[in-house]
């Protein structure tokens, strides 16, 4: 069964450093997402991406964050200057186009980011 | 803005028993989707079941079924014949057609022998 893959699974970085989290969405999917889950809290939406541009973003997704689809397969989340409060599990997700999928969003296994 | 409320932070059930997790939501939209995701200790988000709002029939996936009450804006998950592997955090989520998921705070389910 096709799946969303994320790398790295765990990264430790120093405060102020740049971090890039990588994702390979399911191959025929057209909508891509990043979500965040701070330990013990609910999953929060960050950004959605469609047709090579951001289609929706939350208030969490400020100027420190950016997303990119540099080639036909990868989808990346960059945090320019990490803060302690950026420590969280970051989930990449993707969705096919059309109603047949039932609007189902499929998640990767997550990238656990620890900022020290 | 849509809100999703899960009023049970923690629940416990014995193996082989049935348990129901509650979820309510608030929206003014008529066309939307509802989901239950499972997050085991590995923290992966796994889709359990989904429901399209325009369908009156409740969705079922093996031991998992939902009770969708559109007028009451309620979407509960029933797990039958609970297994130890069902121990996880369960998140209810809402999505307007084409938009991102909005999650509830989750219910931690513990299945005991």
JSON list of N, CA, C and O in Angstrom, two decimals, chain A residues 33 35 37 39 42-43 45 56 89 91 95 99-109 112, chain B residues 33 35 37 39 42-45 47 50 52 91 95-105:
[
{"chain": "A", "resi": 33, "resn": "UNK", "atom": "N", "xyz": [0.34, 18.57, 2.87]},
{"chain": "A", "resi": 33, "resn": "UNK", "atom": "CA", "xyz": [0.10, 19.26, 4.13]},
{"chain": "A", "resi": 33, "resn": "UNK", "atom": "C", "xyz": [1.26, 19.05, 5.10]},
{"chain": "A", "resi": 33, "resn": "UNK", "atom": "O", "xyz": [1.95, 18.02, 5.06]},
{"chain": "A", "resi": 35, "resn": "UNK", "atom": "N", "xyz": [1.47, 19.23, 9.37]},
{"chain": "A", "resi": 35, "resn": "UNK", "atom": "CA", "xyz": [0.81, 19.39, 10.66]},
{"chain": "A", "resi": 35, "resn": "UNK", "atom": "C", "xyz": [1.87, 19.29, 11.74]},
{"chain": "A", "resi": 35, "resn": "UNK", "atom": "O", "xyz": [2.93, 18.71, 11.54]},
{"chain": "A", "resi": 37, "resn": "UNK", "atom": "N", "xyz": [2.43, 18.52, 16.10]},
{"chain": "A", "resi": 37, "resn": "UNK", "atom": "CA", "xyz": [1.86, 18.06, 17.36]},
{"chain": "A", "resi": 37, "resn": "UNK", "atom": "C", "xyz": [2.89, 18.24, 18.46]},
{"chain": "A", "resi": 37, "resn": "UNK", "atom": "O", "xyz": [3.88, 17.49, 18.53]},
{"chain": "A", "resi": 39, "resn": "UNK", "atom": "N", "xyz": [4.15, 17.80, 22.18]},
{"chain": "A", "resi": 39, "resn": "UNK", "atom": "CA", "xyz": [3.96, 16.65, 23.06]},
{"chain": "A", "resi": 39, "resn": "UNK", "atom": "C", "xyz": [2.78, 16.88, 24.01]},
{"chain": "A", "resi": 39, "resn": "UNK", "atom": "O", "xyz": [2.72, 17.89, 24.71]},
{"chain": "A", "resi": 42, "resn": "UNK", "atom": "N", "xyz": [-2.94, 18.45, 20.89]},
{"chain": "A", "resi": 42, "resn": "UNK", "atom": "CA", "xyz": [-3.61, 17.94, 19.70]},
{"chain": "A", "resi": 42, "resn": "UNK", "atom": "C", "xyz": [-2.80, 18.28, 18.45]},
{"chain": "A", "resi": 42, "resn": "UNK", "atom": "O", "xyz": [-1.86, 19.08, 18.47]},
{"chain": "A", "resi": 43, "resn": "UNK", "atom": "N", "xyz": [-3.17, 17.64, 17.39]},
{"chain": "A", "resi": 43, "resn": "UNK", "atom": "CA", "xyz": [-2.52, 17.87, 16.10]},
{"chain": "A", "resi": 43, "resn": "UNK", "atom": "C", "xyz": [-3.02, 19.19, 15.52]},
{"chain": "A", "resi": 43, "resn": "UNK", "atom": "O", "xyz": [-4.23, 19.43, 15.45]},
{"chain": "A", "resi": 45, "resn": "UNK", "atom": "N", "xyz": [-2.88, 22.09, 12.36]},
{"chain": "A", "resi": 45, "resn": "UNK", "atom": "CA", "xyz": [-2.62, 22.34, 10.95]},
{"chain": "A", "resi": 45, "resn": "UNK", "atom": "C", "xyz": [-1.62, 23.48, 10.79]},
{"chain": "A", "resi": 45, "resn": "UNK", "atom": "O", "xyz": [-1.72, 24.52, 11.46]},
{"chain": "A", "resi": 56, "resn": "UNK", "atom": "N", "xyz": [-3.51, 27.23, 1.81]},
{"chain": "A", "resi": 56, "resn": "UNK", "atom": "CA", "xyz": [-4.07, 27.61, 3.09]},
{"chain": "A", "resi": 56, "resn": "UNK", "atom": "C", "xyz": [-2.96, 27.52, 4.14]},
{"chain": "A", "resi": 56, "resn": "UNK", "atom": "O", "xyz": [-2.09, 26.65, 4.04]},
{"chain": "A", "resi": 89, "resn": "UNK", "atom": "N", "xyz": [6.38, 17.00, 17.08]},
{"chain": "A", "resi": 89, "resn": "UNK", "atom": "CA", "xyz": [6.33, 16.03, 15.99]},
{"chain": "A", "resi": 89, "resn": "UNK", "atom": "C", "xyz": [5.71, 16.75, 14.80]},
{"chain": "A", "resi": 89, "resn": "UNK", "atom": "O", "xyz": [4.66, 17.38, 14.93]},
{"chain": "A", "resi": 91, "resn": "UNK", "atom": "N", "xyz": [4.14, 16.26, 11.12]},
{"chain": "A", "resi": 91, "resn": "UNK", "atom": "CA", "xyz": [3.57, 15.27, 10.22]},
{"chain": "A", "resi": 91, "resn": "UNK", "atom": "C", "xyz": [3.39, 15.86, 8.83]},
{"chain": "A", "resi": 91, "resn": "UNK", "atom": "O", "xyz": [2.81, 16.94, 8.68]},
{"chain": "A", "resi": 95, "resn": "UNK", "atom": "N", "xyz": [-3.13, 14.10, -0.02]},
{"chain": "A", "resi": 95, "resn": "UNK", "atom": "CA", "xyz": [-4.50, 13.73, -0.41]},
{"chain": "A", "resi": 95, "resn": "UNK", "atom": "C", "xyz": [-4.59, 13.73, -1.92]},
{"chain": "A", "resi": 95, "resn": "UNK", "atom": "O", "xyz": [-4.02, 14.60, -2.59]},
{"chain": "A", "resi": 99, "resn": "UNK", "atom": "N", "xyz": [-13.36, 13.39, -5.36]},
{"chain": "A", "resi": 99, "resn": "UNK", "atom": "CA", "xyz": [-14.15, 12.91, -4.24]},
{"chain": "A", "resi": 99, "resn": "UNK", "atom": "C", "xyz": [-14.02, 11.42, -4.00]},
{"chain": "A", "resi": 99, "resn": "UNK", "atom": "O", "xyz": [-14.46, 10.92, -2.98]},
{"chain": "A", "resi": 100, "resn": "UNK", "atom": "N", "xyz": [-13.43, 10.70, -4.93]},
{"chain": "A", "resi": 100, "resn": "UNK", "atom": "CA", "xyz": [-13.37, 9.24, -4.80]},
{"chain": "A", "resi": 100, "resn": "UNK", "atom": "C", "xyz": [-12.60, 8.84, -3.54]},
{"chain": "A", "resi": 100, "resn": "UNK", "atom": "O", "xyz": [-12.90, 7.85, -2.91]},
{"chain": "A", "resi": 101, "resn": "UNK", "atom": "N", "xyz": [-11.59, 9.63, -3.22]},
{"chain": "A", "resi": 101, "resn": "UNK", "atom": "CA", "xyz": [-10.81, 9.31, -2.02]},
{"chain": "A", "resi": 101, "resn": "UNK", "atom": "C", "xyz": [-11.55, 9.68, -0.76]},
{"chain": "A", "resi": 101, "resn": "UNK", "atom": "O", "xyz": [-11.09, 9.41, 0.34]},
{"chain": "A", "resi": 102, "resn": "UNK", "atom": "N", "xyz": [-12.70, 10.33, -0.90]},
{"chain": "A", "resi": 102, "resn": "UNK", "atom": "CA", "xyz": [-13.43, 10.74, 0.29]},
{"chain": "A", "resi": 102, "resn": "UNK", "atom": "C", "xyz": [-12.73, 11.83, 1.04]},
{"chain": "A", "resi": 102, "resn": "UNK", "atom": "O", "xyz": [-12.93, 11.98, 2.23]},
{"chain": "A", "resi": 103, "resn": "UNK", "atom": "N", "xyz": [-11.89, 12.59, 0.37]},
{"chain": "A", "resi": 103, "resn": "UNK", "atom": "CA", "xyz": [-11.16, 13.67, 1.02]},
{"chain": "A", "resi": 103, "resn": "UNK", "atom": "C", "xyz": [-10.24, 13.15, 2.10]},
{"chain": "A", "resi": 103, "resn": "UNK", "atom": "O", "xyz": [-9.89, 13.88, 3.03]},
{"chain": "A", "resi": 104, "resn": "UNK", "atom": "N", "xyz": [-9.84, 11.91, 2.02]},
{"chain": "A", "resi": 104, "resn": "UNK", "atom": "CA", "xyz": [-9.01, 11.33, 3.07]},
{"chain": "A", "resi": 104, "resn": "UNK", "atom": "C", "xyz": [-7.58, 11.83, 2.96]},
{"chain": "A", "resi": 104, "resn": "UNK", "atom": "O", "xyz": [-6.98, 11.83, 1.89]},
{"chain": "A", "resi": 105, "resn": "UNK", "atom": "N", "xyz": [-7.05, 12.29, 4.07]},
{"chain": "A", "resi": 105, "resn": "UNK", "atom": "CA", "xyz": [-5.67, 12.74, 4.16]},
{"chain": "A", "resi": 105, "resn": "UNK", "atom": "C", "xyz": [-4.86, 11.64, 4.83]},
{"chain": "A", "resi": 105, "resn": "UNK", "atom": "O", "xyz": [-5.20, 11.18, 5.92]},
{"chain": "A", "resi": 106, "resn": "UNK", "atom": "N", "xyz": [-3.79, 11.23, 4.16]},
{"chain": "A", "resi": 106, "resn": "UNK", "atom": "CA", "xyz": [-2.93, 10.17, 4.67]},
{"chain": "A", "resi": 106, "resn": "UNK", "atom": "C", "xyz": [-1.66, 10.78, 5.25]},
{"chain": "A", "resi": 106, "resn": "UNK", "atom": "O", "xyz": [-1.02, 11.62, 4.62]},
{"chain": "A", "resi": 107, "resn": "UNK", "atom": "N", "xyz": [-1.31, 10.30, 6.43]},
{"chain": "A", "resi": 107, "resn": "UNK", "atom": "CA", "xyz": [-0.18, 10.86, 7.16]},
{"chain": "A", "resi": 107, "resn": "UNK", "atom": "C", "xyz": [1.07, 10.00, 7.07]},
{"chain": "A", "resi": 107, "resn": "UNK", "atom": "O", "xyz": [0.99, 8.77, 7.00]},
{"chain": "A", "resi": 108, "resn": "UNK", "atom": "N", "xyz": [2.21, 10.67, 7.12]},
{"chain": "A", "resi": 108, "resn": "UNK", "atom": "CA", "xyz": [3.47, 9.98, 7.29]},
{"chain": "A", "resi": 108, "resn": "UNK", "atom": "C", "xyz": [3.68, 9.64, 8.75]},
{"chain": "A", "resi": 108, "resn": "UNK", "atom": "O", "xyz": [2.84, 9.92, 9.61]},
{"chain": "A", "resi": 109, "resn": "UNK", "atom": "N", "xyz": [4.82, 9.03, 9.05]},
{"chain": "A", "resi": 109, "resn": "UNK", "atom": "CA", "xyz": [5.11, 8.58, 10.41]},
{"chain": "A", "resi": 109, "resn": "UNK", "atom": "C", "xyz": [5.61, 9.70, 11.31]},
{"chain": "A", "resi": 109, "resn": "UNK", "atom": "O", "xyz": [5.80, 9.49, 12.50]},
{"chain": "A", "resi": 112, "resn": "UNK", "atom": "N", "xyz": [10.26, 13.86, 14.44]},
{"chain": "A", "resi": 112, "resn": "UNK", "atom": "CA", "xyz": [10.28, 14.42, 15.79]},
{"chain": "A", "resi": 112, "resn": "UNK", "atom": "C", "xyz": [11.44, 15.40, 15.89]},
{"chain": "A", "resi": 112, "resn": "UNK", "atom": "O", "xyz": [12.61, 15.02, 15.72]},
{"chain": "B", "resi": 33, "resn": "UNK", "atom": "N", "xyz": [-16.54, 16.25, 5.76]},
{"chain": "B", "resi": 33, "resn": "UNK", "atom": "CA", "xyz": [-16.09, 14.89, 6.03]},
{"chain": "B", "resi": 33, "resn": "UNK", "atom": "C", "xyz": [-15.65, 14.79, 7.48]},
{"chain": "B", "resi": 33, "resn": "UNK", "atom": "O", "xyz": [-15.09, 15.74, 8.04]},
{"chain": "B", "resi": 35, "resn": "UNK", "atom": "N", "xyz": [-13.61, 12.15, 10.35]},
{"chain": "B", "resi": 35, "resn": "UNK", "atom": "CA", "xyz": [-12.64, 11.07, 10.42]},
{"chain": "B", "resi": 35, "resn": "UNK", "atom": "C", "xyz": [-12.34, 10.72, 11.87]},
{"chain": "B", "resi": 35, "resn": "UNK", "atom": "O", "xyz": [-12.44, 11.56, 12.76]},
{"chain": "B", "resi": 37, "resn": "UNK", "atom": "N", "xyz": [-8.92, 9.14, 13.62]},
{"chain": "B", "resi": 37, "resn": "UNK", "atom": "CA", "xyz": [-7.54, 8.70, 13.46]},
{"chain": "B", "resi": 37, "resn": "UNK", "atom": "C", "xyz": [-7.08, 8.09, 14.78]},
{"chain": "B", "resi": 37, "resn": "UNK", "atom": "O", "xyz": [-7.44, 8.53, 15.86]},
{"chain": "B", "resi": 39, "resn": "UNK", "atom": "N", "xyz": [-3.68, 7.07, 17.07]},
{"chain": "B", "resi": 39, "resn": "UNK", "atom": "CA", "xyz": [-2.26, 7.35, 17.24]},
{"chain": "B", "resi": 39, "resn": "UNK", "atom": "C", "xyz": [-1.71, 6.45, 18.34]},
{"chain": "B", "resi": 39, "resn": "UNK", "atom": "O", "xyz": [-1.87, 6.74, 19.52]},
{"chain": "B", "resi": 42, "resn": "UNK", "atom": "N", "xyz": [3.70, 4.68, 19.00]},
{"chain": "B", "resi": 42, "resn": "UNK", "atom": "CA", "xyz": [4.67, 5.04, 17.96]},
{"chain": "B", "resi": 42, "resn": "UNK", "atom": "C", "xyz": [4.44, 6.43, 17.40]},
{"chain": "B", "resi": 42, "resn": "UNK", "atom": "O", "xyz": [5.30, 6.97, 16.70]},
{"chain": "B", "resi": 43, "resn": "UNK", "atom": "N", "xyz": [3.28, 7.01, 17.69]},
{"chain": "B", "resi": 43, "resn": "UNK", "atom": "CA", "xyz": [2.88, 8.37, 17.30]},
{"chain": "B", "resi": 43, "resn": "UNK", "atom": "C", "xyz": [2.51, 8.52, 15.83]},
{"chain": "B", "resi": 43, "resn": "UNK", "atom": "O", "xyz": [2.24, 9.62, 15.37]},
{"chain": "B", "resi": 44, "resn": "UNK", "atom": "N", "xyz": [2.48, 7.42, 15.10]},
{"chain": "B", "resi": 44, "resn": "UNK", "atom": "CA", "xyz": [2.01, 7.52, 13.73]},
{"chain": "B", "resi": 44, "resn": "UNK", "atom": "C", "xyz": [0.51, 7.79, 13.72]},
{"chain": "B", "resi": 44, "resn": "UNK", "atom": "O", "xyz": [-0.22, 7.34, 14.59]},
{"chain": "B", "resi": 45, "resn": "UNK", "atom": "N", "xyz": [0.03, 8.54, 12.77]},
{"chain": "B", "resi": 45, "resn": "UNK", "atom": "CA", "xyz": [-1.40, 8.84, 12.64]},
{"chain": "B", "resi": 45, "resn": "UNK", "atom": "C", "xyz": [-2.00, 7.86, 11.62]},
{"chain": "B", "resi": 45, "resn": "UNK", "atom": "O", "xyz": [-1.65, 7.87, 10.45]},
{"chain": "B", "resi": 47, "resn": "UNK", "atom": "N", "xyz": [-5.43, 6.27, 9.86]},
{"chain": "B", "resi": 47, "resn": "UNK", "atom": "CA", "xyz": [-6.85, 6.45, 9.62]},
{"chain": "B", "resi": 47, "resn": "UNK", "atom": "C", "xyz": [-7.62, 5.21, 10.06]},
{"chain": "B", "resi": 47, "resn": "UNK", "atom": "O", "xyz": [-7.30, 4.10, 9.67]},
{"chain": "B", "resi": 50, "resn": "UNK", "atom": "N", "xyz": [-13.83, 6.86, 8.07]},
{"chain": "B", "resi": 50, "resn": "UNK", "atom": "CA", "xyz": [-14.26, 8.18, 7.61]},
{"chain": "B", "resi": 50, "resn": "UNK", "atom": "C", "xyz": [-15.74, 8.13, 7.28]},
{"chain": "B", "resi": 50, "resn": "UNK", "atom": "O", "xyz": [-16.31, 7.09, 7.00]},
{"chain": "B", "resi": 52, "resn": "UNK", "atom": "N", "xyz": [-18.71, 10.57, 5.10]},
{"chain": "B", "resi": 52, "resn": "UNK", "atom": "CA", "xyz": [-19.12, 11.73, 4.32]},
{"chain": "B", "resi": 52, "resn": "UNK", "atom": "C", "xyz": [-20.44, 12.24, 4.86]},
{"chain": "B", "resi": 52, "resn": "UNK", "atom": "O", "xyz": [-21.36, 11.45, 5.10]},
{"chain": "B", "resi": 91, "resn": "UNK", "atom": "N", "xyz": [-8.19, 10.42, 17.74]},
{"chain": "B", "resi": 91, "resn": "UNK", "atom": "CA", "xyz": [-8.54, 11.79, 17.39]},
{"chain": "B", "resi": 91, "resn": "UNK", "atom": "C", "xyz": [-9.70, 11.80, 16.41]},
{"chain": "B", "resi": 91, "resn": "UNK", "atom": "O", "xyz": [-9.68, 11.11, 15.38]},
{"chain": "B", "resi": 95, "resn": "UNK", "atom": "N", "xyz": [-13.27, 17.97, 8.25]},
{"chain": "B", "resi": 95, "resn": "UNK", "atom": "CA", "xyz": [-12.73, 18.64, 7.08]},
{"chain": "B", "resi": 95, "resn": "UNK", "atom": "C", "xyz": [-13.85, 19.12, 6.18]},
{"chain": "B", "resi": 95, "resn": "UNK", "atom": "O", "xyz": [-14.70, 18.33, 5.78]},
{"chain": "B", "resi": 96, "resn": "UNK", "atom": "N", "xyz": [-13.83, 20.40, 5.86]},
{"chain": "B", "resi": 96, "resn": "UNK", "atom": "CA", "xyz": [-14.66, 20.87, 4.77]},
{"chain": "B", "resi": 96, "resn": "UNK", "atom": "C", "xyz": [-14.09, 20.33, 3.47]},
{"chain": "B", "resi": 96, "resn": "UNK", "atom": "O", "xyz": [-12.91, 20.02, 3.39]},
{"chain": "B", "resi": 97, "resn": "UNK", "atom": "N", "xyz": [-14.91, 20.23, 2.48]},
{"chain": "B", "resi": 97, "resn": "UNK", "atom": "CA", "xyz": [-14.44, 19.71, 1.20]},
{"chain": "B", "resi": 97, "resn": "UNK", "atom": "C", "xyz": [-13.29, 20.57, 0.70]},
{"chain": "B", "resi": 97, "resn": "UNK", "atom": "O", "xyz": [-13.42, 21.76, 0.47]},
{"chain": "B", "resi": 98, "resn": "UNK", "atom": "N", "xyz": [-12.13, 19.97, 0.56]},
{"chain": "B", "resi": 98, "resn": "UNK", "atom": "CA", "xyz": [-10.98, 20.66, 0.01]},
{"chain": "B", "resi": 98, "resn": "UNK", "atom": "C", "xyz": [-10.11, 21.38, 1.01]},
{"chain": "B", "resi": 98, "resn": "UNK", "atom": "O", "xyz": [-9.08, 21.93, 0.65]},
{"chain": "B", "resi": 99, "resn": "UNK", "atom": "N", "xyz": [-10.51, 21.38, 2.28]},
{"chain": "B", "resi": 99, "resn": "UNK", "atom": "CA", "xyz": [-9.73, 22.12, 3.27]},
{"chain": "B", "resi": 99, "resn": "UNK", "atom": "C", "xyz": [-9.07, 21.19, 4.28]},
{"chain": "B", "resi": 99, "resn": "UNK", "atom": "O", "xyz": [-9.31, 20.01, 4.31]},
{"chain": "B", "resi": 100, "resn": "UNK", "atom": "N", "xyz": [-8.22, 21.77, 5.10]},
{"chain": "B", "resi": 100, "resn": "UNK", "atom": "CA", "xyz": [-7.40, 20.99, 6.01]},
{"chain": "B", "resi": 100, "resn": "UNK", "atom": "C", "xyz": [-8.23, 20.39, 7.14]},
{"chain": "B", "resi": 100, "resn": "UNK", "atom": "O", "xyz": [-9.34, 20.81, 7.44]},
{"chain": "B", "resi": 101, "resn": "UNK", "atom": "N", "xyz": [-7.64, 19.39, 7.77]},
{"chain": "B", "resi": 101, "resn": "UNK", "atom": "CA", "xyz": [-8.28, 18.74, 8.91]},
{"chain": "B", "resi": 101, "resn": "UNK", "atom": "C", "xyz": [-8.20, 19.61, 10.15]},
{"chain": "B", "resi": 101, "resn": "UNK", "atom": "O", "xyz": [-7.18, 20.23, 10.42]},
{"chain": "B", "resi": 102, "resn": "UNK", "atom": "N", "xyz": [-9.28, 19.57, 10.91]},
{"chain": "B", "resi": 102, "resn": "UNK", "atom": "CA", "xyz": [-9.32, 20.22, 12.21]},
{"chain": "B", "resi": 102, "resn": "UNK", "atom": "C", "xyz": [-9.55, 19.13, 13.25]},
{"chain": "B", "resi": 102, "resn": "UNK", "atom": "O", "xyz": [-10.58, 18.44, 13.21]},
{"chain": "B", "resi": 103, "resn": "UNK", "atom": "N", "xyz": [-8.61, 18.98, 14.15]},
{"chain": "B", "resi": 103, "resn": "UNK", "atom": "CA", "xyz": [-8.64, 17.86, 15.09]},
{"chain": "B", "resi": 103, "resn": "UNK", "atom": "C", "xyz": [-9.22, 18.24, 16.44]},
{"chain": "B", "resi": 103, "resn": "UNK", "atom": "O", "xyz": [-9.10, 19.38, 16.89]},
{"chain": "B", "resi": 104, "resn": "UNK", "atom": "N", "xyz": [-9.81, 17.26, 17.12]},
{"chain": "B", "resi": 104, "resn": "UNK", "atom": "CA", "xyz": [-10.13, 17.39, 18.52]},
{"chain": "B", "resi": 104, "resn": "UNK", "atom": "C", "xyz": [-8.89, 17.12, 19.36]},
{"chain": "B", "resi": 104, "resn": "UNK", "atom": "O", "xyz": [-7.82, 16.80, 18.84]},
{"chain": "B", "resi": 105, "resn": "UNK", "atom": "N", "xyz": [-9.04, 17.24, 20.67]},
{"chain": "B", "resi": 105, "resn": "UNK", "atom": "CA", "xyz": [-7.89, 17.08, 21.56]},
{"chain": "B", "resi": 105, "resn": "UNK", "atom": "C", "xyz": [-7.53, 15.63, 21.84]},
{"chain": "B", "resi": 105, "resn": "UNK", "atom": "O", "xyz": [-6.49, 15.35, 22.43]}
]
